[in-house]
mmCIF file with all atom_site columns, C-alpha atoms in Angstrom:
data_model
loop_
_atom_site.group_PDB
_atom_site.id
_atom_site.type_symbol
_atom_site.label_atom_id
_atom_site.label_alt_id
_atom_site.label_comp_id
_atom_site.label_asym_id
_atom_site.label_entity_id
_atom_site.label_seq_id
_atom_site.pdbx_PDB_ins_code
_atom_site.Cartn_x
_atom_site.Cartn_y
_atom_site.Cartn_z
_atom_site.occupancy
_atom_site.B_iso_or_equiv
_atom_site.pdbx_formal_charge
_atom_site.auth_seq_id
_atom_site.auth_comp_id
_atom_site.auth_asym_id
_atom_site.auth_atom_id
_atom_site.pdbx_PDB_model_num
ATOM 1   C CA . ILE A 1 1   ? 6.806   18.844  7.599   1.00 58.00 ? 1   ILE A CA 1
ATOM 2   C CA . ALA A 1 2   ? 6.159   17.538  4.107   1.00 68.00 ? 2   ALA A CA 1
ATOM 3   C CA . GLY A 1 3   ? 3.866   14.590  3.757   1.00 93.00 ? 3   GLY A CA 1
ATOM 4   C CA . ILE A 1 4   ? 0.282   13.422  3.875   1.00 96.00 ? 4   ILE A CA 1
ATOM 5   C CA . THR A 1 5   ? -2.198  14.153  6.635   1.00 96.00 ? 5   THR A CA 1
ATOM 6   C CA . GLN A 1 6   ? -5.474  12.368  7.198   1.00 97.00 ? 6   GLN A CA 1
ATOM 7   C CA . ALA A 1 7   ? -8.402  13.255  9.414   1.00 97.00 ? 7   ALA A CA 1
ATOM 8   C CA . PRO A 1 8   ? -9.944  12.025  11.551  1.00 98.00 ? 8   PRO A CA 1
ATOM 9   C CA . THR A 1 9   ? -7.525  9.533   13.106  1.00 97.00 ? 9   THR A CA 1
ATOM 10  C CA . SER A 1 10  ? -10.433 7.323   14.056  1.00 97.00 ? 10  SER A CA 1
ATOM 11  C CA . GLN A 1 11  ? -14.199 7.481   13.959  1.00 97.00 ? 11  GLN A CA 1
ATOM 12  C CA . ILE A 1 12  ? -17.152 5.420   15.119  1.00 97.00 ? 12  ILE A CA 1
ATOM 13  C CA . LEU A 1 13  ? -20.143 5.916   12.874  1.00 96.00 ? 13  LEU A CA 1
ATOM 14  C CA . ALA A 1 14  ? -23.751 4.758   12.908  1.00 97.00 ? 14  ALA A CA 1
ATOM 15  C CA . ALA A 1 15  ? -24.886 2.854   9.842   1.00 98.00 ? 15  ALA A CA 1
ATOM 16  C CA . GLY A 1 16  ? -26.662 5.073   7.352   1.00 97.00 ? 16  GLY A CA 1
ATOM 17  C CA . ARG A 1 17  ? -24.702 8.184   8.256   1.00 97.00 ? 17  ARG A CA 1
ATOM 18  C CA . ARG A 1 18  ? -22.666 10.176  5.764   1.00 97.00 ? 18  ARG A CA 1
ATOM 19  C CA . MET A 1 19  ? -18.949 10.524  6.414   1.00 97.00 ? 19  MET A CA 1
ATOM 20  C CA . THR A 1 20  ? -16.074 12.291  4.677   1.00 98.00 ? 20  THR A CA 1
ATOM 21  C CA . LEU A 1 21  ? -12.490 11.262  5.279   1.00 98.00 ? 21  LEU A CA 1
ATOM 22  C CA . ARG A 1 22  ? -10.038 14.047  4.600   1.00 98.00 ? 22  ARG A CA 1
ATOM 23  C CA . CYS A 1 23  ? -6.629  13.782  2.960   1.00 98.00 ? 23  CYS A CA 1
ATOM 24  C CA . THR A 1 24  ? -4.160  16.568  2.282   1.00 98.00 ? 24  THR A CA 1
ATOM 25  C CA . GLN A 1 25  ? -0.656  16.414  0.819   1.00 97.00 ? 25  GLN A CA 1
ATOM 26  C CA . ASP A 1 26  ? 1.903   19.187  0.577   1.00 95.00 ? 26  ASP A CA 1
ATOM 27  C CA . MET A 1 27  ? 4.316   17.535  -1.839  1.00 94.00 ? 27  MET A CA 1
ATOM 28  C CA . ARG A 1 28  ? 2.582   18.915  -4.947  1.00 94.00 ? 28  ARG A CA 1
ATOM 29  C CA . HIS A 1 29  ? 2.047   15.351  -6.165  1.00 94.00 ? 29  HIS A CA 1
ATOM 30  C CA . ASN A 1 30  ? -0.203  14.933  -9.165  1.00 94.00 ? 30  ASN A CA 1
ATOM 31  C CA . ALA A 1 31  ? -1.556  11.480  -8.313  1.00 94.00 ? 31  ALA A CA 1
ATOM 32  C CA . MET A 1 32  ? -3.524  10.534  -5.207  1.00 96.00 ? 32  MET A CA 1
ATOM 33  C CA . TYR A 1 33  ? -5.133  7.293   -4.066  1.00 96.00 ? 33  TYR A CA 1
ATOM 34  C CA . TRP A 1 34  ? -7.487  5.898   -1.472  1.00 98.00 ? 34  TRP A CA 1
ATOM 35  C CA . TYR A 1 35  ? -7.017  2.348   -0.148  1.00 97.00 ? 35  TYR A CA 1
ATOM 36  C CA . ARG A 1 36  ? -8.786  0.299   2.452   1.00 98.00 ? 36  ARG A CA 1
ATOM 37  C CA . GLN A 1 37  ? -6.878  -2.219  4.536   1.00 97.00 ? 37  GLN A CA 1
ATOM 38  C CA . ASP A 1 38  ? -8.590  -5.314  5.888   1.00 94.00 ? 38  ASP A CA 1
ATOM 39  C CA . LEU A 1 39  ? -6.951  -8.232  7.670   1.00 87.00 ? 39  LEU A CA 1
ATOM 40  C CA . GLY A 1 40  ? -5.958  -10.948 5.235   1.00 85.00 ? 40  GLY A CA 1
ATOM 41  C CA . LEU A 1 41  ? -6.792  -8.833  2.207   1.00 88.00 ? 41  LEU A CA 1
ATOM 42  C CA . GLY A 1 42  ? -3.950  -6.349  2.140   1.00 90.00 ? 42  GLY A CA 1
ATOM 43  C CA . LEU A 1 43  ? -4.520  -2.924  0.635   1.00 95.00 ? 43  LEU A CA 1
ATOM 44  C CA . ARG A 1 44  ? -7.257  -2.529  -1.951  1.00 95.00 ? 44  ARG A CA 1
ATOM 45  C CA . LEU A 1 45  ? -7.617  0.523   -4.152  1.00 94.00 ? 45  LEU A CA 1
ATOM 46  C CA . ILE A 1 46  ? -10.948 2.338   -3.805  1.00 97.00 ? 46  ILE A CA 1
ATOM 47  C CA . HIS A 1 47  ? -10.500 5.391   -6.049  1.00 97.00 ? 47  HIS A CA 1
ATOM 48  C CA . TYR A 1 48  ? -7.618  7.285   -7.554  1.00 95.00 ? 48  TYR A CA 1
ATOM 49  C CA . SER A 1 49  ? -6.876  10.613  -9.209  1.00 95.00 ? 49  SER A CA 1
ATOM 50  C CA . ASN A 1 50  ? -4.117  11.032  -11.768 1.00 93.00 ? 50  ASN A CA 1
ATOM 51  C CA . THR A 1 51  ? -4.306  14.818  -11.597 1.00 94.00 ? 51  THR A CA 1
ATOM 52  C CA . ALA A 1 52  ? -6.516  17.579  -10.219 1.00 95.00 ? 52  ALA A CA 1
ATOM 53  C CA . GLY A 1 53  ? -9.947  17.518  -11.819 1.00 95.00 ? 53  GLY A CA 1
ATOM 54  C CA . THR A 1 54  ? -9.888  13.813  -12.725 1.00 95.00 ? 54  THR A CA 1
ATOM 55  C CA . THR A 1 55  ? -10.817 10.707  -10.770 1.00 96.00 ? 55  THR A CA 1
ATOM 56  C CA . GLY A 1 56  ? -11.136 6.998   -11.492 1.00 95.00 ? 56  GLY A CA 1
ATOM 57  C CA . LYS A 1 57  ? -12.509 3.846   -9.930  1.00 95.00 ? 57  LYS A CA 1
ATOM 58  C CA . GLY A 1 58  ? -10.255 1.277   -8.340  1.00 93.00 ? 58  GLY A CA 1
ATOM 59  C CA . GLU A 1 59  ? -10.873 -2.289  -7.280  1.00 92.00 ? 59  GLU A CA 1
ATOM 60  C CA . VAL A 1 60  ? -13.589 -1.659  -4.652  1.00 96.00 ? 60  VAL A CA 1
ATOM 61  C CA . PRO A 1 61  ? -15.366 1.652   -5.452  1.00 97.00 ? 61  PRO A CA 1
ATOM 62  C CA . ASP A 1 62  ? -18.955 0.800   -4.533  1.00 97.00 ? 62  ASP A CA 1
ATOM 63  C CA . GLY A 1 63  ? -20.348 2.948   -1.717  1.00 97.00 ? 63  GLY A CA 1
ATOM 64  C CA . TYR A 1 64  ? -17.556 5.525   -1.983  1.00 98.00 ? 64  TYR A CA 1
ATOM 65  C CA . SER A 1 65  ? -17.070 8.744   -3.913  1.00 98.00 ? 65  SER A CA 1
ATOM 66  C CA . VAL A 1 66  ? -14.146 11.136  -4.290  1.00 98.00 ? 66  VAL A CA 1
ATOM 67  C CA . SER A 1 67  ? -13.422 14.572  -5.655  1.00 97.00 ? 67  SER A CA 1
ATOM 68  C CA . ARG A 1 68  ? -10.203 16.342  -6.640  1.00 97.00 ? 68  ARG A CA 1
ATOM 69  C CA . ALA A 1 69  ? -10.877 20.053  -6.793  1.00 97.00 ? 69  ALA A CA 1
ATOM 70  C CA . ASN A 1 70  ? -7.214  20.962  -6.325  1.00 97.00 ? 70  ASN A CA 1
ATOM 71  C CA . THR A 1 71  ? -3.783  19.327  -6.185  1.00 96.00 ? 71  THR A CA 1
ATOM 72  C CA . ASP A 1 72  ? -3.520  19.047  -2.421  1.00 97.00 ? 72  ASP A CA 1
ATOM 73  C CA . ASP A 1 73  ? -6.860  17.625  -1.270  1.00 98.00 ? 73  ASP A CA 1
ATOM 74  C CA . PHE A 1 74  ? -8.552  14.314  -2.028  1.00 98.00 ? 74  PHE A CA 1
ATOM 75  C CA . PRO A 1 75  ? -11.563 13.654  0.235   1.00 98.00 ? 75  PRO A CA 1
ATOM 76  C CA . LEU A 1 76  ? -13.303 10.284  0.351   1.00 98.00 ? 76  LEU A CA 1
ATOM 77  C CA . THR A 1 77  ? -17.047 10.258  1.069   1.00 98.00 ? 77  THR A CA 1
ATOM 78  C CA . LEU A 1 78  ? -19.224 7.424   2.291   1.00 98.00 ? 78  LEU A CA 1
ATOM 79  C CA . ALA A 1 79  ? -22.738 8.537   1.345   1.00 95.00 ? 79  ALA A CA 1
ATOM 80  C CA . SER A 1 80  ? -24.536 6.046   3.586   1.00 97.00 ? 80  SER A CA 1
ATOM 81  C CA . ALA A 1 81  ? -22.160 3.984   5.703   1.00 97.00 ? 81  ALA A CA 1
ATOM 82  C CA . VAL A 1 82  ? -22.636 0.219   6.134   1.00 98.00 ? 82  VAL A CA 1
ATOM 83  C CA . PRO A 1 83  ? -20.894 -2.141  8.599   1.00 97.00 ? 83  PRO A CA 1
ATOM 84  C CA . SER A 1 84  ? -18.855 -3.743  5.783   1.00 97.00 ? 84  SER A CA 1
ATOM 85  C CA . GLN A 1 85  ? -17.101 -0.401  5.371   1.00 98.00 ? 85  GLN A CA 1
ATOM 86  C CA . THR A 1 86  ? -15.469 -0.858  8.763   1.00 98.00 ? 86  THR A CA 1
ATOM 87  C CA . SER A 1 87  ? -11.796 -0.731  7.882   1.00 98.00 ? 87  SER A CA 1
ATOM 88  C CA . VAL A 1 88  ? -8.588  1.268   8.058   1.00 98.00 ? 88  VAL A CA 1
ATOM 89  C CA . TYR A 1 89  ? -8.398  3.790   5.227   1.00 98.00 ? 89  TYR A CA 1
ATOM 90  C CA . PHE A 1 90  ? -5.131  5.041   3.805   1.00 98.00 ? 90  PHE A CA 1
ATOM 91  C CA . CYS A 1 91  ? -4.596  7.955   1.489   1.00 98.00 ? 91  CYS A CA 1
ATOM 92  C CA . ALA A 1 92  ? -1.481  7.941   -0.681  1.00 96.00 ? 92  ALA A CA 1
ATOM 93  C CA . SER A 1 93  ? 0.155   10.124  -3.288  1.00 95.00 ? 93  SER A CA 1
ATOM 94  C CA . SER A 1 94  ? 2.849   9.912   -5.929  1.00 93.00 ? 94  SER A CA 1
ATOM 95  C CA . ALA A 1 95  ? 4.473   12.513  -8.153  1.00 89.00 ? 95  ALA A CA 1
ATOM 96  C CA . THR A 1 96  ? 2.747   11.004  -11.164 1.00 81.00 ? 96  THR A CA 1
ATOM 97  C CA . SER A 1 97  ? 0.687   7.882   -11.786 1.00 74.00 ? 97  SER A CA 1
ATOM 98  C CA . GLY A 1 98  ? 2.970   6.531   -14.492 1.00 74.00 ? 98  GLY A CA 1
ATOM 99  C CA . GLY A 1 99  ? 6.514   5.310   -14.255 1.00 71.00 ? 99  GLY A CA 1
ATOM 100 C CA . PHE A 1 100 ? 8.290   3.824   -11.271 1.00 73.00 ? 100 PHE A CA 1
ATOM 101 C CA . LEU A 1 101 ? 7.537   6.357   -8.594  1.00 79.00 ? 101 LEU A CA 1
ATOM 102 C CA . GLU A 1 102 ? 7.065   5.747   -4.906  1.00 88.00 ? 102 GLU A CA 1
ATOM 103 C CA . GLN A 1 103 ? 3.644   6.057   -3.363  1.00 92.00 ? 103 GLN A CA 1
ATOM 104 C CA . PHE A 1 104 ? 3.714   7.874   -0.027  1.00 94.00 ? 104 PHE A CA 1
ATOM 105 C CA . PHE A 1 105 ? 1.084   6.873   2.504   1.00 96.00 ? 105 PHE A CA 1
ATOM 106 C CA . GLY A 1 106 ? -0.685  8.846   5.187   1.00 97.00 ? 106 GLY A CA 1
ATOM 107 C CA . PRO A 1 107 ? -1.097  7.570   8.770   1.00 96.00 ? 107 PRO A CA 1
ATOM 108 C CA . GLY A 1 108 ? -4.574  6.165   8.141   1.00 97.00 ? 108 GLY A CA 1
ATOM 109 C CA . THR A 1 109 ? -8.107  6.593   9.465   1.00 98.00 ? 109 THR A CA 1
ATOM 110 C CA . ARG A 1 110 ? -9.662  3.785   11.475  1.00 97.00 ? 110 ARG A CA 1
ATOM 111 C CA . LEU A 1 111 ? -13.393 3.719   10.756  1.00 98.00 ? 111 LEU A CA 1
ATOM 112 C CA . THR A 1 112 ? -15.937 1.607   12.620  1.00 98.00 ? 112 THR A CA 1
ATOM 113 C CA . VAL A 1 113 ? -19.499 1.457   11.304  1.00 98.00 ? 113 VAL A CA 1
ATOM 114 C CA . LEU A 1 114 ? -22.043 0.091   13.772  1.00 96.00 ? 114 LEU A CA 1
ATOM 115 C CA . GLY B 2 1   ? -6.716  -7.295  -13.521 1.00 79.00 ? 1   GLY B CA 1
ATOM 116 C CA . GLU B 2 2   ? -3.536  -8.009  -11.630 1.00 87.00 ? 2   GLU B CA 1
ATOM 117 C CA . ASN B 2 3   ? -3.611  -10.617 -8.855  1.00 92.00 ? 3   ASN B CA 1
ATOM 118 C CA . VAL B 2 4   ? -0.753  -10.706 -6.345  1.00 96.00 ? 4   VAL B CA 1
ATOM 119 C CA . GLU B 2 5   ? -0.344  -13.616 -3.939  1.00 97.00 ? 5   GLU B CA 1
ATOM 120 C CA . GLN B 2 6   ? 2.006   -13.387 -0.961  1.00 97.00 ? 6   GLN B CA 1
ATOM 121 C CA . HIS B 2 7   ? 3.406   -16.130 1.286   1.00 97.00 ? 7   HIS B CA 1
ATOM 122 C CA . PRO B 2 8   ? 3.734   -16.796 4.117   1.00 97.00 ? 8   PRO B CA 1
ATOM 123 C CA . SER B 2 9   ? 1.096   -14.801 5.979   1.00 96.00 ? 9   SER B CA 1
ATOM 124 C CA . THR B 2 10  ? 3.148   -14.960 9.193   1.00 97.00 ? 10  THR B CA 1
ATOM 125 C CA . LEU B 2 11  ? 6.845   -15.523 9.734   1.00 98.00 ? 11  LEU B CA 1
ATOM 126 C CA . SER B 2 12  ? 8.727   -15.861 13.005  1.00 98.00 ? 12  SER B CA 1
ATOM 127 C CA . VAL B 2 13  ? 12.528  -15.804 12.934  1.00 97.00 ? 13  VAL B CA 1
ATOM 128 C CA . GLN B 2 14  ? 15.310  -15.785 15.486  1.00 98.00 ? 14  GLN B CA 1
ATOM 129 C CA . GLU B 2 15  ? 17.251  -12.549 15.672  1.00 98.00 ? 15  GLU B CA 1
ATOM 130 C CA . GLY B 2 16  ? 20.217  -12.758 13.330  1.00 97.00 ? 16  GLY B CA 1
ATOM 131 C CA . ASP B 2 17  ? 18.583  -15.282 11.000  1.00 97.00 ? 17  ASP B CA 1
ATOM 132 C CA . SER B 2 18  ? 17.269  -14.526 7.518   1.00 98.00 ? 18  SER B CA 1
ATOM 133 C CA . ALA B 2 19  ? 13.669  -13.961 6.470   1.00 98.00 ? 19  ALA B CA 1
ATOM 134 C CA . VAL B 2 20  ? 12.259  -14.610 3.009   1.00 98.00 ? 20  VAL B CA 1
ATOM 135 C CA . ILE B 2 21  ? 8.861   -13.524 1.697   1.00 98.00 ? 21  ILE B CA 1
ATOM 136 C CA . LYS B 2 22  ? 7.611   -14.660 -1.694  1.00 98.00 ? 22  LYS B CA 1
ATOM 137 C CA . CYS B 2 23  ? 5.063   -13.144 -4.073  1.00 98.00 ? 23  CYS B CA 1
ATOM 138 C CA . THR B 2 24  ? 3.598   -14.155 -7.405  1.00 98.00 ? 24  THR B CA 1
ATOM 139 C CA . TYR B 2 25  ? 1.761   -11.962 -9.894  1.00 97.00 ? 25  TYR B CA 1
ATOM 140 C CA . SER B 2 26  ? -0.547  -12.738 -12.774 1.00 95.00 ? 26  SER B CA 1
ATOM 141 C CA . ASP B 2 27  ? -0.211  -9.892  -15.281 1.00 92.00 ? 27  ASP B CA 1
ATOM 142 C CA . SER B 2 28  ? 2.887   -10.161 -17.454 1.00 91.00 ? 28  SER B CA 1
ATOM 143 C CA . ALA B 2 29  ? 2.521   -6.437  -18.257 1.00 90.00 ? 29  ALA B CA 1
ATOM 144 C CA . SER B 2 30  ? 3.433   -5.484  -14.678 1.00 91.00 ? 30  SER B CA 1
ATOM 145 C CA . ASN B 2 31  ? 6.783   -3.736  -14.706 1.00 90.00 ? 31  ASN B CA 1
ATOM 146 C CA . TYR B 2 32  ? 7.433   -2.384  -11.221 1.00 93.00 ? 32  TYR B CA 1
ATOM 147 C CA . PHE B 2 33  ? 7.520   -4.300  -7.938  1.00 95.00 ? 33  PHE B CA 1
ATOM 148 C CA . PRO B 2 34  ? 7.830   -2.350  -4.691  1.00 96.00 ? 34  PRO B CA 1
ATOM 149 C CA . TRP B 2 35  ? 7.955   -3.692  -1.159  1.00 97.00 ? 35  TRP B CA 1
ATOM 150 C CA . TYR B 2 36  ? 6.388   -1.791  1.730   1.00 97.00 ? 36  TYR B CA 1
ATOM 151 C CA . LYS B 2 37  ? 6.920   -2.113  5.475   1.00 98.00 ? 37  LYS B CA 1
ATOM 152 C CA . GLN B 2 38  ? 4.119   -1.194  7.843   1.00 97.00 ? 38  GLN B CA 1
ATOM 153 C CA . GLU B 2 39  ? 4.785   -0.689  11.524  1.00 96.00 ? 39  GLU B CA 1
ATOM 154 C CA . LEU B 2 40  ? 1.987   -0.837  14.039  1.00 93.00 ? 40  LEU B CA 1
ATOM 155 C CA . GLY B 2 41  ? -0.354  2.140   13.787  1.00 91.00 ? 41  GLY B CA 1
ATOM 156 C CA . LYS B 2 42  ? 1.409   3.658   10.794  1.00 94.00 ? 42  LYS B CA 1
ATOM 157 C CA . GLY B 2 43  ? 1.001   3.806   7.062   1.00 95.00 ? 43  GLY B CA 1
ATOM 158 C CA . PRO B 2 44  ? 3.084   1.585   4.757   1.00 96.00 ? 44  PRO B CA 1
ATOM 159 C CA . GLN B 2 45  ? 6.528   2.860   3.806   1.00 96.00 ? 45  GLN B CA 1
ATOM 160 C CA . LEU B 2 46  ? 8.568   1.863   0.771   1.00 95.00 ? 46  LEU B CA 1
ATOM 161 C CA . ILE B 2 47  ? 11.696  -0.101  1.663   1.00 97.00 ? 47  ILE B CA 1
ATOM 162 C CA . ILE B 2 48  ? 12.912  -1.356  -1.696  1.00 96.00 ? 48  ILE B CA 1
ATOM 163 C CA . ASP B 2 49  ? 11.664  -1.725  -5.250  1.00 95.00 ? 49  ASP B CA 1
ATOM 164 C CA . ILE B 2 50  ? 12.696  -3.423  -8.469  1.00 94.00 ? 50  ILE B CA 1
ATOM 165 C CA . ARG B 2 51  ? 11.895  -2.801  -12.106 1.00 90.00 ? 51  ARG B CA 1
ATOM 166 C CA . SER B 2 52  ? 11.119  -5.507  -14.612 1.00 85.00 ? 52  SER B CA 1
ATOM 167 C CA . ASN B 2 53  ? 14.435  -5.059  -16.455 1.00 86.00 ? 53  ASN B CA 1
ATOM 168 C CA . VAL B 2 54  ? 16.446  -5.977  -13.337 1.00 84.00 ? 54  VAL B CA 1
ATOM 169 C CA . GLY B 2 55  ? 16.803  -9.418  -11.762 1.00 90.00 ? 55  GLY B CA 1
ATOM 170 C CA . GLU B 2 56  ? 18.115  -8.468  -8.340  1.00 94.00 ? 56  GLU B CA 1
ATOM 171 C CA . LYS B 2 57  ? 18.585  -5.391  -6.177  1.00 94.00 ? 57  LYS B CA 1
ATOM 172 C CA . LYS B 2 58  ? 20.210  -5.034  -2.789  1.00 96.00 ? 58  LYS B CA 1
ATOM 173 C CA . ASP B 2 59  ? 20.183  -2.315  -0.146  1.00 94.00 ? 59  ASP B CA 1
ATOM 174 C CA . GLN B 2 60  ? 22.207  -3.141  2.967   1.00 96.00 ? 60  GLN B CA 1
ATOM 175 C CA . ARG B 2 61  ? 20.411  -6.035  4.692   1.00 97.00 ? 61  ARG B CA 1
ATOM 176 C CA . ILE B 2 62  ? 17.479  -6.265  2.315   1.00 98.00 ? 62  ILE B CA 1
ATOM 177 C CA . ALA B 2 63  ? 17.406  -7.609  -1.217  1.00 97.00 ? 63  ALA B CA 1
ATOM 178 C CA . VAL B 2 64  ? 14.741  -8.332  -3.783  1.00 98.00 ? 64  VAL B CA 1
ATOM 179 C CA . THR B 2 65  ? 14.867  -10.824 -6.645  1.00 97.00 ? 65  THR B CA 1
ATOM 180 C CA . LEU B 2 66  ? 12.581  -10.965 -9.674  1.00 96.00 ? 66  LEU B CA 1
ATOM 181 C CA . ASN B 2 67  ? 11.894  -13.852 -12.028 1.00 95.00 ? 67  ASN B CA 1
ATOM 182 C CA . LYS B 2 68  ? 9.830   -12.468 -14.897 1.00 93.00 ? 68  LYS B CA 1
ATOM 183 C CA . THR B 2 69  ? 9.439   -15.801 -16.620 1.00 93.00 ? 69  THR B CA 1
ATOM 184 C CA . ALA B 2 70  ? 7.920   -17.426 -13.560 1.00 94.00 ? 70  ALA B CA 1
ATOM 185 C CA . LYS B 2 71  ? 6.207   -14.181 -12.508 1.00 96.00 ? 71  LYS B CA 1
ATOM 186 C CA . HIS B 2 72  ? 7.448   -14.229 -8.966  1.00 95.00 ? 72  HIS B CA 1
ATOM 187 C CA . PHE B 2 73  ? 9.553   -11.968 -6.793  1.00 97.00 ? 73  PHE B CA 1
ATOM 188 C CA . SER B 2 74  ? 10.959  -12.282 -3.298  1.00 98.00 ? 74  SER B CA 1
ATOM 189 C CA . LEU B 2 75  ? 12.159  -10.142 -0.405  1.00 98.00 ? 75  LEU B CA 1
ATOM 190 C CA . HIS B 2 76  ? 15.187  -11.284 1.565   1.00 98.00 ? 76  HIS B CA 1
ATOM 191 C CA . ILE B 2 77  ? 16.133  -9.788  4.918   1.00 98.00 ? 77  ILE B CA 1
ATOM 192 C CA . THR B 2 78  ? 19.467  -10.907 6.338   1.00 97.00 ? 78  THR B CA 1
ATOM 193 C CA . GLU B 2 79  ? 20.750  -10.596 9.909   1.00 98.00 ? 79  GLU B CA 1
ATOM 194 C CA . THR B 2 80  ? 17.282  -9.778  11.184  1.00 98.00 ? 80  THR B CA 1
ATOM 195 C CA . GLN B 2 81  ? 16.923  -7.344  14.072  1.00 97.00 ? 81  GLN B CA 1
ATOM 196 C CA . PRO B 2 82  ? 14.002  -6.610  16.424  1.00 96.00 ? 82  PRO B CA 1
ATOM 197 C CA . GLU B 2 83  ? 13.188  -3.444  14.467  1.00 96.00 ? 83  GLU B CA 1
ATOM 198 C CA . ASP B 2 84  ? 12.489  -5.606  11.407  1.00 97.00 ? 84  ASP B CA 1
ATOM 199 C CA . SER B 2 85  ? 9.317   -6.822  13.126  1.00 98.00 ? 85  SER B CA 1
ATOM 200 C CA . ALA B 2 86  ? 6.446   -5.411  11.049  1.00 97.00 ? 86  ALA B CA 1
ATOM 201 C CA . VAL B 2 87  ? 3.970   -6.266  8.314   1.00 97.00 ? 87  VAL B CA 1
ATOM 202 C CA . TYR B 2 88  ? 5.496   -6.422  4.839   1.00 98.00 ? 88  TYR B CA 1
ATOM 203 C CA . PHE B 2 89  ? 3.530   -5.998  1.613   1.00 97.00 ? 89  PHE B CA 1
ATOM 204 C CA . CYS B 2 90  ? 4.614   -6.788  -1.900  1.00 97.00 ? 90  CYS B CA 1
ATOM 205 C CA . ALA B 2 91  ? 2.974   -5.030  -4.838  1.00 96.00 ? 91  ALA B CA 1
ATOM 206 C CA . ALA B 2 92  ? 2.951   -5.104  -8.615  1.00 95.00 ? 92  ALA B CA 1
ATOM 207 C CA . LYS B 2 93  ? 2.298   -2.133  -10.867 1.00 91.00 ? 93  LYS B CA 1
ATOM 208 C CA . ASP B 2 94  ? 0.717   -2.264  -14.280 1.00 79.00 ? 94  ASP B CA 1
ATOM 209 C CA . ASP B 2 95  ? 0.018   0.981   -16.104 1.00 73.00 ? 95  ASP B CA 1
ATOM 210 C CA . TYR B 2 96  ? -1.074  3.345   -13.347 1.00 75.00 ? 96  TYR B CA 1
ATOM 211 C CA . LYS B 2 97  ? -1.965  1.410   -10.229 1.00 84.00 ? 97  LYS B CA 1
ATOM 212 C CA . LEU B 2 98  ? -0.460  -0.886  -7.611  1.00 91.00 ? 98  LEU B CA 1
ATOM 213 C CA . SER B 2 99  ? -1.957  -4.239  -6.661  1.00 93.00 ? 99  SER B CA 1
ATOM 214 C CA . PHE B 2 100 ? -0.890  -5.426  -3.210  1.00 94.00 ? 100 PHE B CA 1
ATOM 215 C CA . GLY B 2 101 ? -0.380  -8.823  -1.678  1.00 95.00 ? 101 GLY B CA 1
ATOM 216 C CA . ALA B 2 102 ? -2.213  -9.696  1.543   1.00 95.00 ? 102 ALA B CA 1
ATOM 217 C CA . GLY B 2 103 ? 0.832   -9.015  3.719   1.00 96.00 ? 103 GLY B CA 1
ATOM 218 C CA . THR B 2 104 ? 3.289   -10.974 5.873   1.00 97.00 ? 104 THR B CA 1
ATOM 219 C CA . THR B 2 105 ? 3.577   -10.360 9.600   1.00 97.00 ? 105 THR B CA 1
ATOM 220 C CA . VAL B 2 106 ? 7.235   -10.795 10.523  1.00 98.00 ? 106 VAL B CA 1
ATOM 221 C CA . THR B 2 107 ? 8.200   -11.311 14.144  1.00 98.00 ? 107 THR B CA 1
ATOM 222 C CA . VAL B 2 108 ? 11.871  -11.296 15.115  1.00 97.00 ? 108 VAL B CA 1
ATOM 223 C CA . ARG B 2 109 ? 12.479  -13.203 18.356  1.00 96.00 ? 109 ARG B CA 1
ATOM 224 C CA . ALA B 2 110 ? 15.234  -11.914 20.606  1.00 91.00 ? 110 ALA B CA 1
#
């Protein structure tokens, strides 16, 4: 089934630990995005990638890093997790970053940092 | 950068009535305005969108209007049904990225 998969579905993590959230899409989309969703704040862009091999910072990039080694995968890493990174994380993709193209979202990862 | 404000934060309507959600944006360069619906435990899904060269767009029971001069756009849902209960997000796109509103939780009462 075409779409975006994210793993894990949920995770409880001790502060200070390193964590990588995985995202894979099979739609051959060039652009991929990571958002965090917090109550009352909507969806905020963490990092994005317009095409494989390139990445950029979004609205709230501090404490997060990404890589885009190939078209399909876009992992998000928390080098040293802090409680303020407790959130629901969504990966999304679109055919390209320009134009008027739909962003497709994954099912999300619920992360709790204690 | 772009700032999108969305109102109301919660909306309760009787089944069959209409629901209206309003958003304003700050960057006049924004040219694409999608609306997403998020059901419990799922990722957001596009339900309708409008480009800056169009004032209104309709798709069955949902419609979106855009006022570029005032920099606001609205989502209208008519004849609401229980399955319309969800969180709705507006967004504005400038250049390469979307900026989202804070969301509206819509509850349709039977």
